[in-house]
mmCIF file of C-alpha atoms in Angstrom:
data_model
loop_
_atom_site.group_PDB
_atom_site.id
_atom_site.type_symbol
_atom_site.label_atom_id
_atom_site.label_comp_id
_atom_site.label_asym_id
_atom_site.label_seq_id
_atom_site.Cartn_x
_atom_site.Cartn_y
_atom_site.Cartn_z
ATOM 1 C CA MET A 1149 -4.240 -78.524 20.860
ATOM 2 C CA ARG A 1150 -4.134 -79.353 24.273
ATOM 3 C CA LEU A 1151 -1.274 -80.909 25.884
ATOM 4 C CA ASP A 1152 -2.337 -83.153 28.448
ATOM 5 C CA GLU A 1153 -4.104 -85.250 25.516
ATOM 6 C CA ALA A 1154 -2.376 -88.162 23.540
ATOM 7 C CA SER A 1155 -4.120 -87.056 20.579
ATOM 8 C CA SER A 1156 -3.998 -84.432 18.695
ATOM 9 C CA ALA A 1157 -7.305 -84.123 17.265
ATOM 10 C CA PRO A 1158 -9.182 -81.019 17.689
ATOM 11 C CA ARG A 1159 -12.435 -80.500 19.932
ATOM 12 C CA VAL A 1160 -14.279 -77.562 18.694
ATOM 13 C CA LEU A 1161 -17.436 -76.069 20.554
ATOM 14 C CA ILE A 1162 -19.984 -74.298 18.426
ATOM 15 C CA TYR A 1163 -22.289 -72.082 20.393
ATOM 16 C CA SER A 1164 -25.470 -70.933 18.152
ATOM 17 C CA HIS A 1165 -28.328 -69.134 20.063
ATOM 18 C CA ASP A 1166 -31.409 -70.074 17.866
ATOM 19 C CA THR A 1167 -33.872 -67.683 18.870
ATOM 20 C CA PHE A 1168 -36.154 -68.196 15.503
ATOM 21 C CA GLY A 1169 -36.154 -70.529 12.425
ATOM 22 C CA LEU A 1170 -33.580 -72.909 11.406
ATOM 23 C CA GLY A 1171 -31.109 -71.280 10.061
ATOM 24 C CA HIS A 1172 -28.259 -70.566 13.091
ATOM 25 C CA LEU A 1173 -28.801 -74.637 13.668
ATOM 26 C CA ARG A 1174 -28.522 -75.465 10.055
ATOM 27 C CA ARG A 1175 -25.510 -73.263 9.461
ATOM 28 C CA SER A 1176 -23.956 -74.882 12.829
ATOM 29 C CA ARG A 1177 -24.586 -78.102 11.797
ATOM 30 C CA ALA A 1178 -22.554 -78.223 8.567
ATOM 31 C CA ILE A 1179 -19.739 -76.543 9.928
ATOM 32 C CA ALA A 1180 -19.639 -79.033 12.490
ATOM 33 C CA ASN A 1181 -20.023 -81.949 9.987
ATOM 34 C CA ALA A 1182 -17.270 -80.579 7.717
ATOM 35 C CA ILE A 1183 -15.005 -80.529 10.885
ATOM 36 C CA VAL A 1184 -15.480 -83.830 11.458
ATOM 37 C CA ALA A 1185 -14.989 -85.024 7.916
ATOM 38 C CA CYS A 1186 -11.976 -82.972 7.341
ATOM 39 C CA ASN A 1187 -10.145 -84.004 10.356
ATOM 40 C CA ARG A 1188 -9.840 -87.800 11.563
ATOM 41 C CA GLY A 1189 -10.665 -87.804 15.196
ATOM 42 C CA ALA A 1190 -12.031 -84.614 15.491
ATOM 43 C CA ARG A 1191 -14.922 -83.805 17.697
ATOM 44 C CA ALA A 1192 -17.567 -80.945 17.919
ATOM 45 C CA MET A 1193 -20.146 -80.110 20.316
ATOM 46 C CA ILE A 1194 -23.227 -78.026 18.962
ATOM 47 C CA VAL A 1195 -24.703 -75.900 21.848
ATOM 48 C CA SER A 1196 -28.051 -75.074 20.592
ATOM 49 C CA GLY A 1197 -31.152 -73.198 21.626
ATOM 50 C CA SER A 1198 -33.493 -74.789 18.652
ATOM 51 C CA PRO A 1199 -36.304 -76.450 19.825
ATOM 52 C CA VAL A 1200 -35.870 -79.021 16.762
ATOM 53 C CA VAL A 1201 -32.253 -79.868 17.121
ATOM 54 C CA ASP A 1202 -33.114 -83.287 18.185
ATOM 55 C CA ARG A 1203 -34.643 -83.757 14.666
ATOM 56 C CA PHE A 1204 -31.801 -83.736 12.561
ATOM 57 C CA ALA A 1205 -29.042 -86.445 12.029
ATOM 58 C CA PHE A 1206 -25.403 -85.184 12.705
ATOM 59 C CA ALA A 1207 -22.022 -86.753 11.351
ATOM 60 C CA PRO A 1208 -20.516 -89.126 13.659
ATOM 61 C CA GLY A 1209 -18.435 -87.006 16.209
ATOM 62 C CA VAL A 1210 -21.039 -84.569 16.314
ATOM 63 C CA ARG A 1211 -22.686 -84.003 19.762
ATOM 64 C CA THR A 1212 -25.486 -81.271 20.602
ATOM 65 C CA VAL A 1213 -26.746 -79.810 23.696
ATOM 66 C CA ARG A 1214 -30.289 -78.530 23.845
ATOM 67 C CA LEU A 1215 -30.689 -74.788 25.836
ATOM 68 C CA PRO A 1216 -34.148 -74.069 27.062
ATOM 69 C CA PRO A 1217 -35.626 -72.358 24.290
ATOM 70 C CA VAL A 1218 -36.942 -68.779 23.803
ATOM 71 C CA THR A 1219 -39.345 -67.386 21.041
ATOM 72 C CA LYS A 1220 -38.845 -63.981 19.167
ATOM 73 C CA PHE A 1221 -41.906 -61.711 18.528
ATOM 74 C CA ALA A 1222 -42.420 -59.536 15.161
ATOM 75 C CA ASP A 1223 -41.784 -56.584 16.963
ATOM 76 C CA GLY A 1224 -38.287 -58.053 17.706
ATOM 77 C CA GLY A 1225 -38.744 -58.844 21.311
ATOM 78 C CA TYR A 1226 -38.146 -62.335 22.957
ATOM 79 C CA ALA A 1227 -40.052 -64.515 25.479
ATOM 80 C CA SER A 1228 -39.491 -68.073 27.236
ATOM 81 C CA LEU A 1229 -40.946 -70.175 24.794
ATOM 82 C CA ASP A 1230 -42.879 -72.100 27.595
ATOM 83 C CA GLY A 1231 -44.318 -68.786 28.297
ATOM 84 C CA ALA A 1232 -44.165 -69.529 32.169
ATOM 85 C CA THR A 1233 -40.523 -68.629 32.747
ATOM 86 C CA PRO A 1234 -39.380 -65.486 33.082
ATOM 87 C CA LEU A 1235 -36.985 -64.507 30.337
ATOM 88 C CA ALA A 1236 -34.243 -63.662 32.710
ATOM 89 C CA ARG A 1237 -34.460 -66.610 34.537
ATOM 90 C CA THR A 1238 -34.053 -68.529 30.920
ATOM 91 C CA VAL A 1239 -30.965 -67.085 30.418
ATOM 92 C CA GLU A 1240 -29.635 -67.437 33.488
ATOM 93 C CA GLN A 1241 -30.064 -71.272 32.756
ATOM 94 C CA ARG A 1242 -29.107 -70.960 29.401
ATOM 95 C CA SER A 1243 -25.610 -69.454 30.586
ATOM 96 C CA ALA A 1244 -25.092 -72.141 33.150
ATOM 97 C CA ILE A 1245 -25.539 -75.027 30.714
ATOM 98 C CA ILE A 1246 -23.310 -73.151 28.279
ATOM 99 C CA ALA A 1247 -20.546 -72.772 30.939
ATOM 100 C CA GLN A 1248 -20.663 -76.615 32.031
ATOM 101 C CA ALA A 1249 -20.502 -77.896 28.387
ATOM 102 C CA CYS A 1250 -17.664 -75.848 27.984
ATOM 103 C CA ILE A 1251 -16.160 -77.158 31.142
ATOM 104 C CA ALA A 1252 -16.840 -80.929 30.618
ATOM 105 C CA PHE A 1253 -15.984 -80.849 26.681
ATOM 106 C CA ARG A 1254 -12.754 -79.065 27.334
ATOM 107 C CA PRO A 1255 -12.815 -77.463 23.736
ATOM 108 C CA ASP A 1256 -9.376 -76.201 21.814
ATOM 109 C CA LEU A 1257 -12.062 -73.638 19.619
ATOM 110 C CA LEU A 1258 -14.903 -71.684 20.248
ATOM 111 C CA ILE A 1259 -17.211 -71.002 17.489
ATOM 112 C CA VAL A 1260 -19.907 -68.495 18.279
ATOM 113 C CA ASP A 1261 -22.722 -67.903 15.616
ATOM 114 C CA LYS A 1262 -23.467 -64.424 15.126
ATOM 115 C CA GLU A 1263 -23.863 -62.864 18.446
ATOM 116 C CA PRO A 1264 -20.523 -61.795 19.798
ATOM 117 C CA ALA A 1265 -21.989 -61.688 23.373
ATOM 118 C CA GLY A 1266 -24.631 -64.319 22.907
ATOM 119 C CA PHE A 1267 -28.556 -64.170 23.695
ATOM 120 C CA HIS A 1268 -28.611 -61.663 26.306
ATOM 121 C CA GLY A 1269 -24.986 -61.842 27.021
ATOM 122 C CA GLU A 1270 -25.842 -65.531 28.048
ATOM 123 C CA LEU A 1271 -22.140 -66.231 26.664
ATOM 124 C CA LEU A 1272 -19.742 -63.460 28.337
ATOM 125 C CA PRO A 1273 -18.863 -65.764 31.380
ATOM 126 C CA VAL A 1274 -17.941 -68.376 28.707
ATOM 127 C CA LEU A 1275 -15.912 -65.925 26.620
ATOM 128 C CA GLU A 1276 -13.871 -64.427 30.018
ATOM 129 C CA HIS A 1277 -13.194 -68.497 30.981
ATOM 130 C CA ALA A 1278 -11.961 -69.372 27.468
ATOM 131 C CA ALA A 1279 -9.748 -66.304 27.110
ATOM 132 C CA GLU A 1280 -8.246 -67.290 30.299
ATOM 133 C CA ARG A 1281 -7.479 -70.716 29.324
ATOM 134 C CA ASP A 1282 -5.997 -69.938 25.645
ATOM 135 C CA ILE A 1283 -8.848 -71.303 23.872
ATOM 136 C CA ARG A 1284 -9.279 -69.821 20.301
ATOM 137 C CA LEU A 1285 -12.242 -67.802 19.877
ATOM 138 C CA VAL A 1286 -13.587 -67.647 16.768
ATOM 139 C CA LEU A 1287 -17.067 -65.149 15.602
ATOM 140 C CA GLY A 1288 -18.722 -66.809 12.430
ATOM 141 C CA LEU A 1289 -21.094 -64.241 10.949
ATOM 142 C CA ARG A 1290 -23.556 -64.883 8.004
ATOM 143 C CA ASP A 1291 -23.201 -62.738 4.959
ATOM 144 C CA VAL A 1292 -25.727 -60.024 5.483
ATOM 145 C CA LEU A 1293 -26.965 -59.331 9.131
ATOM 146 C CA ASP A 1294 -28.967 -56.440 8.107
ATOM 147 C CA ASP A 1295 -29.851 -53.139 7.061
ATOM 148 C CA ALA A 1296 -27.739 -50.495 8.522
ATOM 149 C CA ASP A 1297 -30.112 -48.684 10.329
ATOM 150 C CA ARG A 1298 -30.940 -51.511 12.149
ATOM 151 C CA LEU A 1299 -28.008 -53.121 12.850
ATOM 152 C CA VAL A 1300 -26.041 -50.243 13.938
ATOM 153 C CA PRO A 1301 -28.152 -48.894 16.875
ATOM 154 C CA GLU A 1302 -28.671 -52.827 17.990
ATOM 155 C CA TRP A 1303 -24.937 -53.847 17.924
ATOM 156 C CA GLU A 1304 -24.367 -50.354 19.784
ATOM 157 C CA ARG A 1305 -26.917 -50.888 22.096
ATOM 158 C CA LYS A 1306 -25.079 -54.662 22.680
ATOM 159 C CA GLY A 1307 -21.408 -53.293 22.858
ATOM 160 C CA ALA A 1308 -20.605 -55.791 19.581
ATOM 161 C CA ALA A 1309 -17.598 -53.833 18.487
ATOM 162 C CA GLU A 1310 -15.924 -53.962 21.836
ATOM 163 C CA THR A 1311 -16.882 -57.677 22.710
ATOM 164 C CA MET A 1312 -15.325 -58.650 19.273
ATOM 165 C CA ALA A 1313 -12.227 -56.464 19.929
ATOM 166 C CA ARG A 1314 -11.848 -57.808 23.382
ATOM 167 C CA PHE A 1315 -12.275 -61.624 22.980
ATOM 168 C CA TYR A 1316 -12.130 -62.935 19.690
ATOM 169 C CA ASP A 1317 -8.885 -63.832 17.656
ATOM 170 C CA GLU A 1318 -11.037 -64.013 14.205
ATOM 171 C CA ILE A 1319 -14.180 -63.178 12.675
ATOM 172 C CA TRP A 1320 -15.123 -65.421 9.860
ATOM 173 C CA VAL A 1321 -17.700 -63.961 7.298
ATOM 174 C CA TYR A 1322 -19.485 -67.001 5.844
ATOM 175 C CA GLY A 1323 -19.955 -65.651 2.262
ATOM 176 C CA LEU A 1324 -18.422 -62.931 -0.213
ATOM 177 C CA SER A 1325 -17.672 -59.169 0.169
ATOM 178 C CA ARG A 1326 -18.728 -58.360 -3.229
ATOM 179 C CA ILE A 1327 -22.361 -59.700 -2.066
ATOM 180 C CA HIS A 1328 -21.825 -57.545 0.880
ATOM 181 C CA GLU A 1329 -19.691 -56.306 3.903
ATOM 182 C CA PRO A 1330 -21.558 -57.072 7.085
ATOM 183 C CA LEU A 1331 -19.750 -54.715 9.881
ATOM 184 C CA ALA A 1332 -18.764 -51.849 6.920
ATOM 185 C CA ALA A 1333 -21.560 -49.846 8.493
ATOM 186 C CA LEU A 1334 -20.712 -50.081 12.269
ATOM 187 C CA PRO A 1335 -19.087 -46.695 13.588
ATOM 188 C CA MET A 1336 -15.769 -47.328 15.451
ATOM 189 C CA GLU A 1337 -12.938 -45.337 16.195
ATOM 190 C CA PRO A 1338 -9.906 -46.197 13.722
ATOM 191 C CA GLU A 1339 -8.146 -48.012 16.443
ATOM 192 C CA MET A 1340 -10.695 -50.527 16.618
ATOM 193 C CA ALA A 1341 -11.955 -50.690 13.369
ATOM 194 C CA ALA A 1342 -8.015 -51.491 12.149
ATOM 195 C CA ARG A 1343 -7.880 -54.149 15.217
ATOM 196 C CA ILE A 1344 -11.210 -55.866 14.099
ATOM 197 C CA ASP A 1345 -10.334 -55.690 10.217
ATOM 198 C CA ALA A 1346 -7.149 -57.649 10.824
ATOM 199 C CA ARG A 1347 -9.388 -60.426 12.159
ATOM 200 C CA LEU A 1348 -11.722 -60.131 9.446
ATOM 201 C CA ILE A 1349 -11.597 -63.570 7.121
ATOM 202 C CA TYR A 1350 -14.457 -63.815 4.202
ATOM 203 C CA THR A 1351 -14.681 -67.656 3.739
ATOM 204 C CA GLY A 1352 -16.997 -68.176 1.028
ATOM 205 C CA TYR A 1353 -20.308 -69.443 0.997
ATOM 206 C CA LEU A 1354 -20.688 -72.904 2.788
ATOM 207 C CA ARG A 1355 -20.877 -75.672 0.434
ATOM 208 C CA ARG A 1356 -23.562 -78.035 0.617
ATOM 209 C CA ASP A 1357 -23.322 -81.437 -0.365
ATOM 210 C CA LEU A 1358 -25.878 -84.726 -0.149
ATOM 211 C CA PRO A 1359 -25.541 -86.154 3.237
ATOM 212 C CA ARG A 1360 -25.950 -89.739 3.805
ATOM 213 C CA PRO A 1361 -29.701 -90.748 3.720
ATOM 214 C CA ARG A 1362 -30.652 -91.857 6.919
ATOM 215 C CA ALA A 1363 -32.431 -95.288 6.818
ATOM 216 C CA GLY A 1364 -35.985 -95.487 5.752
ATOM 217 C CA ARG A 1365 -35.835 -92.381 3.937
ATOM 218 C CA GLU A 1366 -39.447 -91.690 1.892
ATOM 219 C CA GLU A 1367 -39.849 -88.492 -0.225
ATOM 220 C CA PRO A 1368 -43.224 -87.634 -2.110
ATOM 221 C CA ALA A 1369 -44.475 -89.338 -5.318
ATOM 222 C CA ILE A 1370 -43.892 -85.822 -6.836
ATOM 223 C CA ALA A 1371 -40.327 -85.623 -6.574
ATOM 224 C CA GLY A 1372 -40.092 -88.908 -8.568
ATOM 225 C CA GLY A 1373 -40.440 -86.461 -11.728
ATOM 226 C CA PRO A 1374 -39.626 -82.821 -12.262
ATOM 227 C CA PHE A 1375 -40.983 -80.228 -10.000
ATOM 228 C CA ILE A 1376 -40.577 -76.756 -8.029
ATOM 229 C CA LEU A 1377 -39.078 -76.937 -4.497
ATOM 230 C CA VAL A 1378 -40.883 -74.149 -2.612
ATOM 231 C CA THR A 1379 -39.383 -73.569 0.671
ATOM 232 C CA PRO A 1380 -40.035 -71.158 3.255
ATOM 233 C CA GLY A 1381 -37.098 -72.649 5.654
ATOM 234 C CA GLY A 1382 -38.432 -72.700 9.158
ATOM 235 C CA GLY A 1383 -41.789 -71.546 8.388
ATOM 236 C CA GLY A 1384 -42.452 -69.129 10.986
ATOM 237 C CA ASP A 1385 -42.765 -66.329 9.218
ATOM 238 C CA GLY A 1386 -43.027 -68.001 5.313
ATOM 239 C CA ALA A 1387 -46.918 -68.381 5.108
ATOM 240 C CA ALA A 1388 -47.549 -65.491 2.786
ATOM 241 C CA LEU A 1389 -45.028 -66.882 0.288
ATOM 242 C CA ILE A 1390 -46.922 -70.364 0.710
ATOM 243 C CA ASP A 1391 -50.248 -68.447 0.073
ATOM 244 C CA TRP A 1392 -48.951 -66.715 -3.358
ATOM 245 C CA VAL A 1393 -47.579 -70.287 -4.536
ATOM 246 C CA ILE A 1394 -51.108 -71.725 -4.086
ATOM 247 C CA ALA A 1395 -52.891 -68.980 -5.342
ATOM 248 C CA ALA A 1396 -50.696 -69.108 -8.674
ATOM 249 C CA TYR A 1397 -51.510 -72.625 -9.032
ATOM 250 C CA GLU A 1398 -55.408 -71.777 -8.187
ATOM 251 C CA THR A 1399 -55.076 -69.221 -11.073
ATOM 252 C CA ASP A 1400 -53.066 -70.443 -13.740
ATOM 253 C CA PRO A 1401 -53.568 -74.291 -14.735
ATOM 254 C CA ALA A 1402 -51.103 -74.125 -17.368
ATOM 255 C CA ILE A 1403 -48.194 -73.675 -14.951
ATOM 256 C CA PRO A 1404 -45.899 -76.432 -16.580
ATOM 257 C CA LEU A 1405 -44.259 -78.325 -13.173
ATOM 258 C CA PRO A 1406 -45.927 -79.516 -10.516
ATOM 259 C CA ALA A 1407 -44.840 -77.812 -6.926
ATOM 260 C CA LEU A 1408 -43.892 -79.822 -3.467
ATOM 261 C CA ILE A 1409 -44.212 -77.273 -0.881
ATOM 262 C CA ALA A 1410 -42.159 -77.937 2.391
ATOM 263 C CA PHE A 1411 -44.236 -75.911 5.322
ATOM 264 C CA GLY A 1412 -41.294 -75.785 7.653
ATOM 265 C CA PRO A 1413 -41.618 -77.094 11.550
ATOM 266 C CA PHE A 1414 -42.865 -73.586 12.711
ATOM 267 C CA LEU A 1415 -45.675 -72.621 10.349
ATOM 268 C CA ASP A 1416 -48.573 -72.176 12.539
ATOM 269 C CA ALA A 1417 -50.847 -75.292 12.790
ATOM 270 C CA GLY A 1418 -53.936 -74.053 11.842
ATOM 271 C CA THR A 1419 -52.686 -71.947 9.176
ATOM 272 C CA ARG A 1420 -51.012 -75.222 7.436
ATOM 273 C CA ASP A 1421 -54.043 -76.962 8.047
ATOM 274 C CA GLY A 1422 -55.811 -74.359 5.616
ATOM 275 C CA PHE A 1423 -53.072 -74.236 3.001
ATOM 276 C CA ALA A 1424 -53.551 -77.961 2.977
ATOM 277 C CA ALA A 1425 -57.268 -78.164 2.233
ATOM 278 C CA ARG A 1426 -56.416 -75.828 -0.713
ATOM 279 C CA ILE A 1427 -53.724 -77.797 -1.597
ATOM 280 C CA ARG A 1428 -56.304 -81.076 -1.769
ATOM 281 C CA ARG A 1429 -58.378 -79.191 -4.242
ATOM 282 C CA LEU A 1430 -55.377 -78.690 -6.730
ATOM 283 C CA ALA A 1431 -54.890 -82.763 -7.049
ATOM 284 C CA ASP A 1432 -51.624 -83.715 -8.358
ATOM 285 C CA ARG A 1433 -50.496 -80.100 -9.164
ATOM 286 C CA ILE A 1434 -48.917 -79.579 -5.618
ATOM 287 C CA ALA A 1435 -47.898 -81.885 -2.757
ATOM 288 C CA ALA A 1436 -46.894 -80.514 0.771
ATOM 289 C CA ILE A 1437 -44.863 -81.960 3.297
ATOM 290 C CA THR A 1438 -44.318 -80.644 6.871
ATOM 291 C CA PHE A 1439 -40.606 -80.975 7.300
ATOM 292 C CA ASP A 1440 -37.549 -82.610 6.026
ATOM 293 C CA SER A 1441 -34.396 -82.767 7.950
ATOM 294 C CA GLU A 1442 -32.657 -83.548 4.899
ATOM 295 C CA ILE A 1443 -33.978 -81.198 2.264
ATOM 296 C CA GLU A 1444 -30.550 -81.293 0.346
ATOM 297 C CA PHE A 1445 -32.068 -84.231 -1.457
ATOM 298 C CA LEU A 1446 -35.414 -82.584 -2.381
ATOM 299 C CA MET A 1447 -32.741 -78.968 -3.403
ATOM 300 C CA HIS A 1448 -30.799 -81.462 -5.715
ATOM 301 C CA LYS A 1449 -33.946 -83.013 -8.041
ATOM 302 C CA ALA A 1450 -35.725 -80.219 -8.206
ATOM 303 C CA ALA A 1451 -35.859 -78.262 -11.540
ATOM 304 C CA GLY A 1452 -36.219 -74.944 -9.696
ATOM 305 C CA VAL A 1453 -37.003 -73.179 -6.273
ATOM 306 C CA VAL A 1454 -38.974 -70.794 -4.860
ATOM 307 C CA ALA A 1455 -37.714 -69.299 -1.626
ATOM 308 C CA MET A 1456 -37.718 -66.537 0.803
ATOM 309 C CA GLY A 1457 -33.842 -66.755 0.644
ATOM 310 C CA GLY A 1458 -32.030 -67.349 3.703
ATOM 311 C CA TYR A 1459 -28.514 -68.110 4.171
ATOM 312 C CA ASN A 1460 -28.555 -71.767 3.967
ATOM 313 C CA THR A 1461 -31.207 -72.132 1.333
ATOM 314 C CA PHE A 1462 -29.173 -69.512 -0.625
ATOM 315 C CA CYS A 1463 -26.115 -72.010 0.264
ATOM 316 C CA GLU A 1464 -27.801 -74.940 -1.168
ATOM 317 C CA ILE A 1465 -29.361 -73.030 -4.321
ATOM 318 C CA LEU A 1466 -25.488 -72.337 -5.260
ATOM 319 C CA SER A 1467 -24.126 -75.643 -4.382
ATOM 320 C CA PHE A 1468 -26.576 -77.498 -6.103
ATOM 321 C CA ASP A 1469 -26.497 -74.754 -9.065
ATOM 322 C CA ARG A 1470 -30.550 -74.336 -9.181
ATOM 323 C CA ARG A 1471 -32.446 -71.574 -10.954
ATOM 324 C CA ALA A 1472 -34.498 -70.053 -7.767
ATOM 325 C CA ILE A 1473 -36.841 -67.112 -7.279
ATOM 326 C CA LEU A 1474 -36.495 -65.342 -4.008
ATOM 327 C CA VAL A 1475 -39.199 -63.475 -2.403
ATOM 328 C CA PRO A 1476 -37.721 -62.314 0.864
ATOM 329 C CA ARG A 1477 -38.904 -61.143 3.961
ATOM 330 C CA THR A 1478 -38.118 -57.819 4.994
ATOM 331 C CA GLU A 1479 -39.649 -57.899 8.583
ATOM 332 C CA PRO A 1480 -38.005 -58.118 11.521
ATOM 333 C CA ARG A 1481 -34.811 -57.658 9.249
ATOM 334 C CA ARG A 1482 -33.843 -57.185 5.708
ATOM 335 C CA GLU A 1483 -31.083 -59.757 5.581
ATOM 336 C CA GLN A 1484 -33.075 -61.470 2.881
ATOM 337 C CA ALA A 1485 -33.896 -58.584 0.731
ATOM 338 C CA ILE A 1486 -30.364 -57.293 0.851
ATOM 339 C CA ARG A 1487 -28.895 -60.741 -0.266
ATOM 340 C CA ALA A 1488 -31.422 -61.109 -2.684
ATOM 341 C CA LEU A 1489 -31.412 -57.990 -4.747
ATOM 342 C CA ALA A 1490 -27.103 -58.742 -4.634
ATOM 343 C CA ALA A 1491 -27.448 -62.071 -5.883
ATOM 344 C CA GLU A 1492 -29.807 -60.754 -8.872
ATOM 345 C CA ARG A 1493 -27.058 -57.858 -9.506
ATOM 346 C CA LEU A 1494 -24.562 -60.842 -9.940
ATOM 347 C CA GLY A 1495 -27.206 -63.041 -11.942
ATOM 348 C CA LEU A 1496 -27.304 -65.611 -9.448
ATOM 349 C CA ALA A 1497 -31.188 -65.631 -8.576
ATOM 350 C CA ARG A 1498 -34.278 -63.915 -9.496
ATOM 351 C CA ALA A 1499 -35.482 -61.816 -6.855
ATOM 352 C CA SER A 1500 -39.247 -60.311 -6.255
ATOM 353 C CA SER A 1501 -40.410 -58.292 -3.729
ATOM 354 C CA ASN A 1502 -43.732 -59.766 -1.562
ATOM 355 C CA ARG A 1503 -46.224 -57.021 -2.966
ATOM 356 C CA ALA A 1504 -45.135 -58.305 -6.808
ATOM 357 C CA CYS A 1505 -44.839 -62.104 -5.959
ATOM 358 C CA ARG A 1506 -48.059 -62.939 -7.257
ATOM 359 C CA ASP A 1507 -48.033 -60.925 -10.844
ATOM 360 C CA ARG A 1508 -44.217 -61.048 -11.564
ATOM 361 C CA CYS A 1509 -42.793 -64.999 -10.355
ATOM 362 C CA TRP A 1510 -44.947 -67.060 -12.692
#
């Protein structure tokens, strides 16, 4: 705690690079909301690159700072979202905003989501600043990062292990070791491996509860009775899942429950319009919404869930004890597939490959 203030309530800065989808932002929001709920007077600030951060509600005591967004391509490359600004310039702008937020907020603790050095190293100046001022540093990792064949060369190129060993006081893995050990595949010298292992803490999965509903919340009529919730997360890579669900209802009129599809804010507009036309022809058997920032309410009501198996959806499935079919993506990362297959082995969910989805899921 800082000694220059009368209050002992902590200030926590959470960095979330958010180059793709909703996962990093939603995980950071869950952590920030829990911090202010469990610590009277605590304050949290989320510095995020998500272009939809303003569409989420946060608990009192949680502030957000939006970074210039970037977009991720299917081949793993990146560009500035506006298309006109060189990526290097955007990284400079983001780094300056993060540094200014840290100076102004004066955190006691900095939690970094997934990327030890930040997006393209943008966090390194802040890590240096924090280390000089004895700000506690925590790296937070989801349960699964990627397949070892993809993770190892990427993290070696970024010098991730060296950054972890140099800066971070603790490394929190938001999961269980019996599901996956995200750092186990990294080749490290014994001394460095021991230093990192000593800082490693498995927190378990981040429990989700129903938030306080925003004023005037409305839901589709289909949610008034038993239904299947179909969610591809942010939707940027979820078109195949949505297509297969709609095709299942087009093919089999005997499916007993209707479906509610949450397209996600990043689903291509033209693709969404095509899905909407097909859904209208299915009368009351399928309904769709673009996005629900409080999807926990729909998850809690659903009789079952069909999802790709991203981290946050997996946490919600466990928290609300929903029956689930997971149809994970395998590009550009195999994270979802690794998680889904591990969950199936433990009896937590049913997993299906993309190719088998239409044949097996229903």
